Short mmCIF file of C-alpha atoms in Angstrom, two decimals:
data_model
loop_
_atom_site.label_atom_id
_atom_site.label_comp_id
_atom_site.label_asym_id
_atom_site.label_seq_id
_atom_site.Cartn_x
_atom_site.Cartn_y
_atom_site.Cartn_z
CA UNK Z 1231 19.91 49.98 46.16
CA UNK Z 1232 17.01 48.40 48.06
CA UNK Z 1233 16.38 49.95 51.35
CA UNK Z 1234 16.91 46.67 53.37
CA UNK Z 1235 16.76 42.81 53.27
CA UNK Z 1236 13.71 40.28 54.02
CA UNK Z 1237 15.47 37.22 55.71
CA UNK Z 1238 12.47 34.93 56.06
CA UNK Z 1239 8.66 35.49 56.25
CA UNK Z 1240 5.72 32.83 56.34
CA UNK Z 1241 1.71 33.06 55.94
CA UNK Z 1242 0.72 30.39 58.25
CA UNK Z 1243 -2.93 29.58 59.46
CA UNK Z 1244 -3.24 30.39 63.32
CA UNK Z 1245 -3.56 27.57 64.69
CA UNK Z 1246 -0.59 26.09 62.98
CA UNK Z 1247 1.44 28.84 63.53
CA UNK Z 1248 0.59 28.79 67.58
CA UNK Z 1249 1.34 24.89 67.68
CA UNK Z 1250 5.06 25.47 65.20
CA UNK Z 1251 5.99 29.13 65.09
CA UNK Z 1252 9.00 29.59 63.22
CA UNK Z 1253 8.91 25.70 61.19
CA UNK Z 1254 5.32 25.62 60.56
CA UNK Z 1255 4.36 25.38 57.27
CA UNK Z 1256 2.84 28.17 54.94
CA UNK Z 1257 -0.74 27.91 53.65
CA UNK Z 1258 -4.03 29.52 55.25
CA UNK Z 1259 -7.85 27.82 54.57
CA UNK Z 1260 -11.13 29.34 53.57
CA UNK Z 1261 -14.71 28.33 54.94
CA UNK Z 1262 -15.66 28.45 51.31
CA UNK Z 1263 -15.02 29.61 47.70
CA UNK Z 1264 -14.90 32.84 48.33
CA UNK Z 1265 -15.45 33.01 51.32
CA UNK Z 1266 -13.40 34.30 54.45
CA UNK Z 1267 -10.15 33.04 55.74
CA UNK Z 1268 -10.10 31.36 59.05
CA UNK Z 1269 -7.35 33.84 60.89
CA UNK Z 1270 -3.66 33.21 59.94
CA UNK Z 1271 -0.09 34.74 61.25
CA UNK Z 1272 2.44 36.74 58.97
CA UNK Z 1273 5.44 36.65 60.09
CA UNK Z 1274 8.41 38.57 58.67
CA UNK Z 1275 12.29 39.05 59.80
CA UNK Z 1276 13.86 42.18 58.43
CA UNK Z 1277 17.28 43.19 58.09
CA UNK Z 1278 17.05 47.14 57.89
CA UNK Z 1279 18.83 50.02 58.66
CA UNK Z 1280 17.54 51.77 62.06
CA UNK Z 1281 14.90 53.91 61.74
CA UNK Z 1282 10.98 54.60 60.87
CA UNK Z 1283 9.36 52.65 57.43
CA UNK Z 1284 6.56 51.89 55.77
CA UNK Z 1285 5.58 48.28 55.58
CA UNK Z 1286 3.15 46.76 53.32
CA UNK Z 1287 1.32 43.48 52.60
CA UNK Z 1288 -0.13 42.40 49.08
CA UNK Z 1289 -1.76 38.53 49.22
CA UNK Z 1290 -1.99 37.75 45.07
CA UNK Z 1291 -3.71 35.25 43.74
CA UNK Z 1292 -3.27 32.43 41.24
CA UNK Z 1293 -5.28 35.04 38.51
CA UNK Z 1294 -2.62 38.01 38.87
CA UNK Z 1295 -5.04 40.04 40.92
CA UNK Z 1296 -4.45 41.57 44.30
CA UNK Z 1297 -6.80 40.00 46.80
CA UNK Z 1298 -5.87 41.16 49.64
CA UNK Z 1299 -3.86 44.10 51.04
CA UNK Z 1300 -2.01 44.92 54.27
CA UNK Z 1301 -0.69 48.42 55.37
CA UNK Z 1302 0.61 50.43 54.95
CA UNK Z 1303 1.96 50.38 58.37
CA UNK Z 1304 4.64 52.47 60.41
CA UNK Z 1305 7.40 50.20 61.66
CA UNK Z 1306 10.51 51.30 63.59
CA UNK Z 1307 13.50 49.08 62.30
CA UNK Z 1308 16.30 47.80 64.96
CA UNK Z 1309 19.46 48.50 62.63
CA UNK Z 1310 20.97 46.67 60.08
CA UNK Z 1311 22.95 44.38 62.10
CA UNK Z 1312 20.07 43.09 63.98
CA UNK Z 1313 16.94 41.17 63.42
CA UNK Z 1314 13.43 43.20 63.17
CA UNK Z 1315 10.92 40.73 64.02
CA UNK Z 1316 7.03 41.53 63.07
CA UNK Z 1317 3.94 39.17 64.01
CA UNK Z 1318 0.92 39.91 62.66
CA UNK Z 1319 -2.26 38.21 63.01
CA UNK Z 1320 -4.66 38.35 60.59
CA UNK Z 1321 -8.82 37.74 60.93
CA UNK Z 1322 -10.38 40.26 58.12
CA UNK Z 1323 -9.47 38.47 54.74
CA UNK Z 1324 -12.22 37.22 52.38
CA UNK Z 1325 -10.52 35.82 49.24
CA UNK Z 1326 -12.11 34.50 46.00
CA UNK Z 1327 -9.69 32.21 44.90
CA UNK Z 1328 -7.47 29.16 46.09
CA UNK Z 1329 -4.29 27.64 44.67
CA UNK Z 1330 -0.99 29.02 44.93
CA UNK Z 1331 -0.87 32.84 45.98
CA UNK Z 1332 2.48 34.84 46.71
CA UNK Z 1333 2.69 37.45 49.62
CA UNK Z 1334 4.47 40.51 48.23
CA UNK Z 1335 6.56 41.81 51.17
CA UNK Z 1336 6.77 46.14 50.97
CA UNK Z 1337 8.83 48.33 51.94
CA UNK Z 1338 8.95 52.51 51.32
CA UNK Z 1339 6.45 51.57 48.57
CA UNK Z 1340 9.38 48.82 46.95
CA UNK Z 1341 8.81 45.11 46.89
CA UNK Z 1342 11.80 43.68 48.86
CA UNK Z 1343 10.87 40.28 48.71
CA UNK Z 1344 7.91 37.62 47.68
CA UNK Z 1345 7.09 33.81 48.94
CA UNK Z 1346 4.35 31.45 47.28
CA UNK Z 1347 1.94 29.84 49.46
CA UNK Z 1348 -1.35 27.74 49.44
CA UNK Z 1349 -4.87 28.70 50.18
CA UNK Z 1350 -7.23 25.69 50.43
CA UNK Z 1351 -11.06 24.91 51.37
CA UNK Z 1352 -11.82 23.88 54.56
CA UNK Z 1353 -13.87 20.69 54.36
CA UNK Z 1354 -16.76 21.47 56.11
CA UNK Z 1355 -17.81 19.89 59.42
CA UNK Z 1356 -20.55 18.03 60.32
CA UNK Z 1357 -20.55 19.17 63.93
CA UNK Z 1358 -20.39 22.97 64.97
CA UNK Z 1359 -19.35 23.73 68.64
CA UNK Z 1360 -22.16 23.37 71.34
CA UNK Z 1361 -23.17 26.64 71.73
CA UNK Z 1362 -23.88 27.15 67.71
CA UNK Z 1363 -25.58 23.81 67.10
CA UNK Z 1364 -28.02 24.53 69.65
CA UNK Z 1365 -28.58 28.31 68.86
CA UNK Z 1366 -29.55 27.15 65.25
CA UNK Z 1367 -31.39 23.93 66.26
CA UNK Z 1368 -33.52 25.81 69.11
CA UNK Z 1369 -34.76 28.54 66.79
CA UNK Z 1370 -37.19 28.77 64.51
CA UNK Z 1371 -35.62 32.45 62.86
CA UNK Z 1372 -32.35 33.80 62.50
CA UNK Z 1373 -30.83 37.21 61.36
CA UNK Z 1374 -29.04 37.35 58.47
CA UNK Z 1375 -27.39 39.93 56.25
CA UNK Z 1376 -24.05 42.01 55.45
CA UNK Z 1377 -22.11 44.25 57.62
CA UNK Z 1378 -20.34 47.64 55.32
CA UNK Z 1379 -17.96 49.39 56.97
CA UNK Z 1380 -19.11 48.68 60.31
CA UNK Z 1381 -22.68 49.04 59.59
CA UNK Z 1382 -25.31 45.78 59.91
CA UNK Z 1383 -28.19 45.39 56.89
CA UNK Z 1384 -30.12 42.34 58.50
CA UNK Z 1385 -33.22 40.62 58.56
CA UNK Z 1386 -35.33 38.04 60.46
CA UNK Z 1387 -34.98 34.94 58.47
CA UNK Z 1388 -36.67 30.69 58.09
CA UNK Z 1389 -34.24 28.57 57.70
CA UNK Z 1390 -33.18 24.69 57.81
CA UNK Z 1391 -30.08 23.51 59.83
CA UNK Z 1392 -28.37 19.99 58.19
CA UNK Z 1393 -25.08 18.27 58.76
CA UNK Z 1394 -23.33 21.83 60.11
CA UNK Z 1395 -24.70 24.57 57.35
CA UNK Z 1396 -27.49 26.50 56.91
CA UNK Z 1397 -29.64 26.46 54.27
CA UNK Z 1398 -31.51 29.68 53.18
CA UNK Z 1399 -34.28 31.24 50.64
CA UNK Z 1400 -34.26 34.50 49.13
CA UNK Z 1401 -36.80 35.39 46.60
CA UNK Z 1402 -35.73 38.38 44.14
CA UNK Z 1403 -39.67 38.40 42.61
CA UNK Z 1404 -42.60 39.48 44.99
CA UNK Z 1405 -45.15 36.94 43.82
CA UNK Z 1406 -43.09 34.74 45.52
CA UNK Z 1407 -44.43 36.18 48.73
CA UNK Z 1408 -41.19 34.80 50.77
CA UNK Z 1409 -38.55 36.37 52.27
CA UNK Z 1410 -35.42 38.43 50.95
CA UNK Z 1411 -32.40 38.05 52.67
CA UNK Z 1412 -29.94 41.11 52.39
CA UNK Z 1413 -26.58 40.22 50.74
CA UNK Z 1414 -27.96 37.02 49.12
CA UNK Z 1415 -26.16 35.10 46.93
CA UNK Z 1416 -24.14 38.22 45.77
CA UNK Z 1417 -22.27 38.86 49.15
CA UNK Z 1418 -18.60 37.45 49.74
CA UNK Z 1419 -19.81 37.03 53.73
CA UNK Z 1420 -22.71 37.13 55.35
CA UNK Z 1421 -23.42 38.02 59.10
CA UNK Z 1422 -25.23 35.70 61.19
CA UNK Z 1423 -27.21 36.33 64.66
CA UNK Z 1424 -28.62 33.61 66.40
CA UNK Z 1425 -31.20 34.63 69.27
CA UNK Z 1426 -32.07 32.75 72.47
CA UNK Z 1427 -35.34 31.18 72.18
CA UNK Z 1428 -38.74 33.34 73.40
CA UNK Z 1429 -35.99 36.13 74.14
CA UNK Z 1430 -34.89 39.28 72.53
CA UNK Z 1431 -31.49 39.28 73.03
CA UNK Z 1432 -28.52 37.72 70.96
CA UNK Z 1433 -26.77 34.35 71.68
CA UNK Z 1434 -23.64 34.11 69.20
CA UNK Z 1435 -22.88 36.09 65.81
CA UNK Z 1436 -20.41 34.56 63.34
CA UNK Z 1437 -19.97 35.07 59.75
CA UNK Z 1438 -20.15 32.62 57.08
CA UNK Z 1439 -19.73 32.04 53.32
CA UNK Z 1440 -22.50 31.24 51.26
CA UNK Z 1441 -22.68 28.66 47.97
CA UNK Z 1442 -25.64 29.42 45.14
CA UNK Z 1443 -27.62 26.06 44.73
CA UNK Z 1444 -28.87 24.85 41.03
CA UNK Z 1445 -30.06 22.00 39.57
CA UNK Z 1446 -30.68 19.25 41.82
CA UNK Z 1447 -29.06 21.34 44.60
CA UNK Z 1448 -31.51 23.09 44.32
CA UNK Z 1449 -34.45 21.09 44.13
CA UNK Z 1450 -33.35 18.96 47.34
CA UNK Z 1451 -32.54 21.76 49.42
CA UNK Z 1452 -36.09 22.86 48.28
CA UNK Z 1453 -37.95 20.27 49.50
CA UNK Z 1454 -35.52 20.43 53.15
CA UNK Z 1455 -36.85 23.82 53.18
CA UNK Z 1456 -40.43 23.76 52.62
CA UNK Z 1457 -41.18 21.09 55.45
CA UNK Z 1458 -39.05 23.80 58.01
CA UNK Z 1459 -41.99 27.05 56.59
CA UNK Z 1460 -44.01 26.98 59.51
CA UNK Z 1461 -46.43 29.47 57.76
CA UNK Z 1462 -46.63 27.93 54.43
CA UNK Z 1463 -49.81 28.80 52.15
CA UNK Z 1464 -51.35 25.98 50.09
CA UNK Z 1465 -49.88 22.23 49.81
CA UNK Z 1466 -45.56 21.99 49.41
CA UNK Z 1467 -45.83 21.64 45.80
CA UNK Z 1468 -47.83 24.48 45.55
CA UNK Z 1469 -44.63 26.50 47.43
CA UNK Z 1470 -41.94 24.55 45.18
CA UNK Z 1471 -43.73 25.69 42.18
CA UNK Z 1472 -43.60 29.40 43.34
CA UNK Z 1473 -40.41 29.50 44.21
CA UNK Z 1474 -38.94 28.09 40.96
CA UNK Z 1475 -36.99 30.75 38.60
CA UNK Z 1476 -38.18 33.00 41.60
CA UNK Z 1477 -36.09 32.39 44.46
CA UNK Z 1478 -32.31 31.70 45.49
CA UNK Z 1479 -31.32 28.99 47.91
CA UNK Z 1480 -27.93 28.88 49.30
CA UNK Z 1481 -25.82 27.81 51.53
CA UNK Z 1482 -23.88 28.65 54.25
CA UNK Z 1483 -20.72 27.28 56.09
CA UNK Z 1484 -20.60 29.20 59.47
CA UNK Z 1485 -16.85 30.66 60.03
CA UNK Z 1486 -16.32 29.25 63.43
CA UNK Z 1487 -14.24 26.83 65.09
CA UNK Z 1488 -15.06 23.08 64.04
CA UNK Z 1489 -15.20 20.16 65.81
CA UNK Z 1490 -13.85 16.70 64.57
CA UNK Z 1491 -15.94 13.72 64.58
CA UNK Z 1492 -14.86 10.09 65.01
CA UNK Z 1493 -14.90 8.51 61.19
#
């Protein structure tokens, strides 16, 4: 005998969830593939007998694998006869995959119930909010790197700024001679501080999910970058030519809010 009853639940991006509540409609969006999930609302209505329970989250993807996991959490259930409301909002989750996931609702260690819903892409914008566009477009450095279990790895880092990403180099072979930015490309997210100009003190920090370049990604983001290396040695051939087979470009889609352009 199962311990209690799920009557509905939803996993609803936040700002759907804040403009619909109880008829939006499920699915959540990532800045990138992996990459973090812009925040997102669980919601869940219990049925349960009164008293103290353990509730859990799993978020599966479309492989089988659990991607991410909520709880285990102590919640104090109104009875069996009434309605046990829980809100969560959610602002951690960095998933690998999109498609069609299913939230496995938990009780006292016992799946009581499951829903499917979407996880999609974000398209990117090509307009950042004020304050970000002109923190990356006023400086010449940035720091960038990962944040562990509270703690920051970063570094000062060149960069070039195009149609609302970042583009950066990080070269894994010393003769390079250029820069190696911690958590690049290997990192799920990145941390990002932006500095106000000819000061020492920070202006925003977001994260972001990064995107290794090849090919002719590569090559083009190359030659963006080369004309932004203010201290380049020799002519910008001579720096392409170094930093082939020796360095990684990628890019990153900042994990803030957006703004919409006119088409």
């Amino acid at each position: 005998m199962t311990i209690g009853e799920l009557i509905s639940a939803a996993v609803v991006d936040e700002r759907v969830w804040d403009a619909y509540q109880e008829t939006a409609p499920d699915g959540i969006y990532l800045v990138g593939q992996p990459g973090p999930a812009l925040p997102f609302a669980i919601f869940r209505a219990w049925k349960v007998p009164t008293g103290f329970v353990s509730e859990e989250i799993r978020l599966v993807g479309p492989s089988g694998r659990t991607l991410y996991r909520w709880g285990p959490e102590v919640r104090r259930m109104k009875g069996a006869m009434d309605l046990t409301v829980e809100l969560d909002r959610i602002g951690d989750a960095v998933l690998e995959e999109t498609g069609t996931y299913v939230a496995s609702f938990i009780l006292e260690g016992e799946i009581i119930g499951e829903i499917e819903f979407p996880v999609y892409v974000q398209a990117a914008a090509l307009k950042l909010p004020k304050e970000t566009e002109e923190g990356l477009r006023k400086s010449d450095v940035i720091w960038v790197g990962t944040r562990v279990n509270g703690d920051k790895r970063m570094a000062p880092v060149w960069f070039a700024f195009k149609d609302g990403k970042i583009y950066l180099l990080s070269c894994h072979d010393g003769e390079a001679h250029e820069q190696t930015v911690p958590g690049v490309p290997d990192a799920q997210e990145l941390v990002v501080v932006t500095r106000r100009k000819l000061r020492d003190t920070a202006l925003q920090e977001f994260t972001a999910a990064q995107r290794l370049l090849e090919g002719p990604e590569w090559e083009t983001a190359a030659k963006m970058l080369v004309d932004r290396r203010r201290s380049r040695v020799g002519s910008p051939d001579e720096s392409l030519a170094r930093w082939r087979g020796k360095c990684d470009i990628v890019e990153l889609i900042p994990n803030v809010p957006t703004l919409e352009t006119s088409a």
